[in-house]
Amino acid sequence: MVSEHPDAEGGDTTALALKILVAGGFGVGKTTMVGAVSEIRPLRTEELLSEAGQLVDDTDGVDQKVTTTVAMDFGRITIRSGLSLYLFGTPGQDRFWFLWDELSQGALGAVVLADTRRLEDCFPAVDYFEHRHIPFVVAVNCFAGARSYGALDISRALDLDRGTPVVLCDARDRDSGKEVLIRLVEYAGRMHTARMLDSVG
């Protein structure tokens, strides 16, 4: 989603709003990141984990998690004057993946959050965006006590396409999350420009 809003005084279209997805596996920090960076009160659709859900939700490594997103998270952040990002956090469990197609409509790009303790959990998100040619960055959420890896190690482990950015972050920290989003917008902008040039060349 790319939308422009008319300037209140002159009627010029100066404000740009871009749609960004925040995706990744169950319990990786998507809701936390959207809430940390949003300048408005974030919309959350979290429900308590139930006993029935224990049969389908793998909580190994995230034993303290008591809620889960069942539809989406939503927030907004102004990157600079005239540029805002609308953030849509996707649900992480397999049974909610049918929502991803709707959420990804019109998205400029995506942040795939990763946890090195459960790195395999972000493979579905990586595959999803690669197959749909949606630009994305992998943001490694640095949990306390988790073994640290370099960006190149993560890129190799996930078999990412060459040039796909990998950044380290703290999903709880607004400045850290904002840096991830800026990196994504820059990368997605380059990718979309390259595709446009290819199409006219």
mmCIF file of C-alpha atoms in Angstrom:
data_model
loop_
_atom_site.group_PDB
_atom_site.id
_atom_site.type_symbol
_atom_site.label_atom_id
_atom_site.label_comp_id
_atom_site.label_asym_id
_atom_site.label_seq_id
_atom_site.Cartn_x
_atom_site.Cartn_y
_atom_site.Cartn_z
ATOM 1 C CA MET A 1 0.000 0.000 0.000
ATOM 2 C CA VAL A 2 1.420 3.317 -1.097
ATOM 3 C CA SER A 3 -0.894 6.231 -0.496
ATOM 4 C CA GLU A 4 -0.476 9.966 -0.725
ATOM 5 C CA HIS A 5 -2.330 12.514 1.357
ATOM 6 C CA PRO A 6 -2.928 16.104 0.212
ATOM 7 C CA ASP A 7 -1.131 18.855 2.047
ATOM 8 C CA ALA A 8 -3.600 20.729 4.258
ATOM 9 C CA GLU A 9 -2.579 24.171 2.973
ATOM 10 C CA GLY A 10 -1.662 23.909 -0.668
ATOM 11 C CA GLY A 11 -3.365 20.723 -1.730
ATOM 12 C CA ASP A 12 -0.060 19.181 -2.854
ATOM 13 C CA THR A 13 0.393 15.460 -2.329
ATOM 14 C CA THR A 14 3.391 15.482 -0.048
ATOM 15 C CA ALA A 15 2.669 12.822 2.577
ATOM 16 C CA LEU A 16 3.538 9.247 1.637
ATOM 17 C CA ALA A 17 2.290 6.198 3.553
ATOM 18 C CA LEU A 18 3.858 2.786 2.975
ATOM 19 C CA LYS A 19 2.561 -0.598 4.085
ATOM 20 C CA ILE A 20 5.078 -2.859 5.840
ATOM 21 C CA LEU A 21 4.588 -6.380 7.189
ATOM 22 C CA VAL A 22 6.285 -7.667 10.336
ATOM 23 C CA ALA A 23 6.420 -11.450 10.074
ATOM 24 C CA GLY A 24 8.178 -14.461 11.544
ATOM 25 C CA GLY A 25 7.603 -17.511 13.681
ATOM 26 C CA PHE A 26 5.556 -17.966 16.829
ATOM 27 C CA GLY A 27 6.821 -15.960 19.806
ATOM 28 C CA VAL A 28 9.634 -14.195 17.943
ATOM 29 C CA GLY A 29 8.644 -10.649 18.978
ATOM 30 C CA LYS A 30 6.390 -9.308 16.219
ATOM 31 C CA THR A 31 3.784 -7.815 18.565
ATOM 32 C CA THR A 32 6.559 -6.412 20.738
ATOM 33 C CA MET A 33 8.255 -4.702 17.807
ATOM 34 C CA VAL A 34 5.083 -3.149 16.416
ATOM 35 C CA GLY A 35 4.160 -1.884 19.877
ATOM 36 C CA ALA A 36 7.661 -0.527 20.560
ATOM 37 C CA VAL A 37 7.944 1.584 17.411
ATOM 38 C CA SER A 38 4.320 2.679 16.949
ATOM 39 C CA GLU A 39 3.572 6.336 17.632
ATOM 40 C CA ILE A 40 -0.109 5.519 18.056
ATOM 41 C CA ARG A 41 -1.643 3.060 20.454
ATOM 42 C CA PRO A 42 -1.156 -0.219 18.578
ATOM 43 C CA LEU A 43 -4.069 -2.411 17.622
ATOM 44 C CA ARG A 44 -3.550 -5.925 18.948
ATOM 45 C CA THR A 45 -5.591 -9.068 18.452
ATOM 46 C CA GLU A 46 -4.018 -11.221 21.134
ATOM 47 C CA GLU A 47 -5.742 -14.053 22.952
ATOM 48 C CA LEU A 48 -4.606 -16.189 25.865
ATOM 49 C CA LEU A 49 -2.966 -19.465 24.932
ATOM 50 C CA SER A 50 -5.311 -22.338 25.715
ATOM 51 C CA GLU A 51 -4.802 -25.958 26.629
ATOM 52 C CA ALA A 52 -6.234 -26.923 23.250
ATOM 53 C CA GLY A 53 -3.596 -24.797 21.553
ATOM 54 C CA GLN A 54 -0.808 -26.690 23.279
ATOM 55 C CA LEU A 55 -1.375 -29.503 20.795
ATOM 56 C CA VAL A 56 -0.521 -27.246 17.836
ATOM 57 C CA ASP A 57 1.627 -24.393 19.230
ATOM 58 C CA ASP A 58 5.279 -25.220 19.828
ATOM 59 C CA THR A 59 6.258 -23.169 22.882
ATOM 60 C CA ASP A 60 9.746 -24.647 23.307
ATOM 61 C CA GLY A 61 12.079 -21.727 23.958
ATOM 62 C CA VAL A 62 9.200 -19.330 24.650
ATOM 63 C CA ASP A 63 7.826 -20.954 27.792
ATOM 64 C CA GLN A 64 6.849 -17.600 29.320
ATOM 65 C CA LYS A 65 4.549 -16.693 26.418
ATOM 66 C CA VAL A 66 0.900 -16.602 27.522
ATOM 67 C CA THR A 67 -0.815 -14.841 24.591
ATOM 68 C CA THR A 68 -0.803 -15.138 20.809
ATOM 69 C CA THR A 69 -1.828 -12.950 17.875
ATOM 70 C CA VAL A 70 -4.896 -14.362 16.137
ATOM 71 C CA ALA A 71 -5.379 -11.829 13.330
ATOM 72 C CA MET A 72 -2.827 -9.028 13.150
ATOM 73 C CA ASP A 73 -1.094 -6.201 14.964
ATOM 74 C CA PHE A 74 -1.265 -2.674 13.591
ATOM 75 C CA GLY A 75 0.822 0.409 14.272
ATOM 76 C CA ARG A 76 2.138 3.538 12.581
ATOM 77 C CA ILE A 77 5.471 5.298 12.666
ATOM 78 C CA THR A 78 6.634 8.506 10.973
ATOM 79 C CA ILE A 79 10.129 7.949 9.599
ATOM 80 C CA ARG A 80 10.595 11.560 8.543
ATOM 81 C CA SER A 81 8.414 14.483 7.550
ATOM 82 C CA GLY A 82 6.106 13.307 4.790
ATOM 83 C CA LEU A 83 6.857 9.583 5.157
ATOM 84 C CA SER A 84 4.868 7.252 7.407
ATOM 85 C CA LEU A 85 4.858 3.489 7.660
ATOM 86 C CA TYR A 86 1.757 1.452 8.432
ATOM 87 C CA LEU A 87 2.898 -1.701 10.207
ATOM 88 C CA PHE A 88 0.967 -4.953 10.006
ATOM 89 C CA GLY A 89 2.186 -7.738 12.280
ATOM 90 C CA THR A 90 1.247 -11.181 10.995
ATOM 91 C CA PRO A 91 0.135 -14.119 13.148
ATOM 92 C CA GLY A 92 2.885 -16.688 13.592
ATOM 93 C CA GLN A 93 1.093 -20.024 13.845
ATOM 94 C CA ASP A 94 0.535 -22.239 10.818
ATOM 95 C CA ARG A 95 -3.243 -22.233 11.228
ATOM 96 C CA PHE A 96 -3.411 -18.461 10.693
ATOM 97 C CA TRP A 97 -1.242 -18.289 7.569
ATOM 98 C CA PHE A 98 -4.308 -17.933 5.354
ATOM 99 C CA LEU A 99 -4.406 -14.315 6.581
ATOM 100 C CA TRP A 100 -0.999 -13.542 5.108
ATOM 101 C CA ASP A 101 -2.271 -13.239 1.527
ATOM 102 C CA GLU A 102 -4.724 -10.526 2.557
ATOM 103 C CA LEU A 103 -2.201 -8.715 4.731
ATOM 104 C CA SER A 104 0.504 -8.749 2.060
ATOM 105 C CA GLN A 105 -1.655 -7.051 -0.584
ATOM 106 C CA GLY A 106 0.008 -3.747 -1.501
ATOM 107 C CA ALA A 107 2.932 -4.131 0.908
ATOM 108 C CA LEU A 108 6.187 -2.398 -0.008
ATOM 109 C CA GLY A 109 8.163 -5.009 1.915
ATOM 110 C CA ALA A 110 8.482 -7.036 5.078
ATOM 111 C CA VAL A 111 10.578 -7.519 8.175
ATOM 112 C CA VAL A 112 11.141 -11.189 8.992
ATOM 113 C CA LEU A 113 11.977 -11.437 12.676
ATOM 114 C CA ALA A 114 14.236 -14.328 13.634
ATOM 115 C CA ASP A 115 15.252 -15.960 16.916
ATOM 116 C CA THR A 116 18.569 -17.828 16.718
ATOM 117 C CA ARG A 117 17.272 -20.344 19.274
ATOM 118 C CA ARG A 118 14.497 -21.308 16.836
ATOM 119 C CA LEU A 119 15.910 -20.159 13.507
ATOM 120 C CA GLU A 120 13.987 -22.775 11.551
ATOM 121 C CA ASP A 121 10.731 -21.053 12.544
ATOM 122 C CA CYS A 122 11.368 -18.182 10.134
ATOM 123 C CA PHE A 123 11.889 -20.403 7.057
ATOM 124 C CA PRO A 124 8.173 -20.274 6.093
ATOM 125 C CA ALA A 125 8.189 -16.450 6.164
ATOM 126 C CA VAL A 126 11.402 -16.287 4.132
ATOM 127 C CA ASP A 127 9.956 -18.702 1.559
ATOM 128 C CA TYR A 128 6.663 -16.804 1.442
ATOM 129 C CA PHE A 129 8.249 -13.446 0.576
ATOM 130 C CA GLU A 130 10.873 -14.897 -1.769
ATOM 131 C CA HIS A 131 8.247 -16.728 -3.830
ATOM 132 C CA ARG A 132 6.087 -13.606 -4.087
ATOM 133 C CA HIS A 133 9.050 -11.325 -4.846
ATOM 134 C CA ILE A 134 8.256 -9.094 -1.864
ATOM 135 C CA PRO A 135 11.458 -7.410 -0.626
ATOM 136 C CA PHE A 136 12.308 -8.253 2.977
ATOM 137 C CA VAL A 137 15.032 -7.945 5.568
ATOM 138 C CA VAL A 138 15.791 -10.508 8.246
ATOM 139 C CA ALA A 139 15.972 -8.880 11.679
ATOM 140 C CA VAL A 140 17.545 -11.108 14.319
ATOM 141 C CA ASN A 141 15.870 -10.363 17.641
ATOM 142 C CA CYS A 142 18.720 -10.650 20.158
ATOM 143 C CA PHE A 143 17.163 -12.458 23.108
ATOM 144 C CA ALA A 144 19.071 -12.585 26.398
ATOM 145 C CA GLY A 145 20.939 -15.848 26.738
ATOM 146 C CA ALA A 146 20.728 -16.718 23.043
ATOM 147 C CA ARG A 147 23.958 -17.512 21.240
ATOM 148 C CA SER A 148 25.031 -14.635 19.008
ATOM 149 C CA TYR A 149 25.787 -15.114 15.320
ATOM 150 C CA GLY A 150 27.022 -12.735 12.656
ATOM 151 C CA ALA A 151 24.847 -11.540 9.790
ATOM 152 C CA LEU A 152 26.756 -13.690 7.289
ATOM 153 C CA ASP A 153 26.215 -16.821 9.386
ATOM 154 C CA ILE A 154 22.467 -16.126 9.552
ATOM 155 C CA SER A 155 22.306 -15.440 5.825
ATOM 156 C CA ARG A 156 24.003 -18.751 5.045
ATOM 157 C CA ALA A 157 21.865 -20.713 7.510
ATOM 158 C CA LEU A 158 18.683 -19.351 5.915
ATOM 159 C CA ASP A 159 20.060 -19.707 2.366
ATOM 160 C CA LEU A 160 19.003 -16.137 1.587
ATOM 161 C CA ASP A 161 19.211 -14.643 -1.876
ATOM 162 C CA ARG A 162 22.360 -12.603 -2.335
ATOM 163 C CA GLY A 163 21.937 -9.063 -1.075
ATOM 164 C CA THR A 164 19.039 -9.750 1.302
ATOM 165 C CA PRO A 165 19.910 -7.654 4.380
ATOM 166 C CA VAL A 166 20.357 -9.282 7.787
ATOM 167 C CA VAL A 167 20.373 -6.950 10.783
ATOM 168 C CA LEU A 168 20.575 -7.463 14.538
ATOM 169 C CA CYS A 169 17.945 -5.763 16.675
ATOM 170 C CA ASP A 170 16.160 -5.562 19.993
ATOM 171 C CA ALA A 171 12.425 -5.710 19.268
ATOM 172 C CA ARG A 172 11.711 -3.977 22.594
ATOM 173 C CA ASP A 173 13.726 -0.880 21.674
ATOM 174 C CA ARG A 174 12.081 1.831 19.557
ATOM 175 C CA ASP A 175 15.317 3.153 18.031
ATOM 176 C CA SER A 176 16.475 -0.362 17.168
ATOM 177 C CA GLY A 177 13.161 -1.194 15.510
ATOM 178 C CA LYS A 178 13.151 2.098 13.623
ATOM 179 C CA GLU A 179 16.615 1.367 12.213
ATOM 180 C CA VAL A 180 15.347 -1.993 10.940
ATOM 181 C CA LEU A 181 12.409 -0.288 9.215
ATOM 182 C CA ILE A 182 14.634 2.362 7.627
ATOM 183 C CA ARG A 183 16.920 -0.384 6.322
ATOM 184 C CA LEU A 184 13.902 -2.175 4.841
ATOM 185 C CA VAL A 185 12.512 0.943 3.131
ATOM 186 C CA GLU A 186 15.916 1.688 1.591
ATOM 187 C CA TYR A 187 16.352 -1.899 0.393
ATOM 188 C CA ALA A 188 12.793 -2.230 -0.929
ATOM 189 C CA GLY A 189 13.148 1.094 -2.720
ATOM 190 C CA ARG A 190 16.270 -0.121 -4.513
ATOM 191 C CA MET A 191 14.585 -3.410 -5.433
ATOM 192 C CA HIS A 192 11.459 -1.752 -6.837
ATOM 193 C CA THR A 193 13.535 0.775 -8.800
ATOM 194 C CA ALA A 194 15.652 -2.021 -10.289
ATOM 195 C CA ARG A 195 12.529 -3.938 -11.335
ATOM 196 C CA MET A 196 11.033 -0.854 -12.965
ATOM 197 C CA LEU A 197 14.239 -0.247 -14.913
ATOM 198 C CA ASP A 198 14.311 -3.885 -16.001
ATOM 199 C CA SER A 199 10.717 -3.696 -17.204
ATOM 200 C CA VAL A 200 11.365 -0.649 -19.417
ATOM 201 C CA GLY A 201 14.786 -1.838 -20.546
#
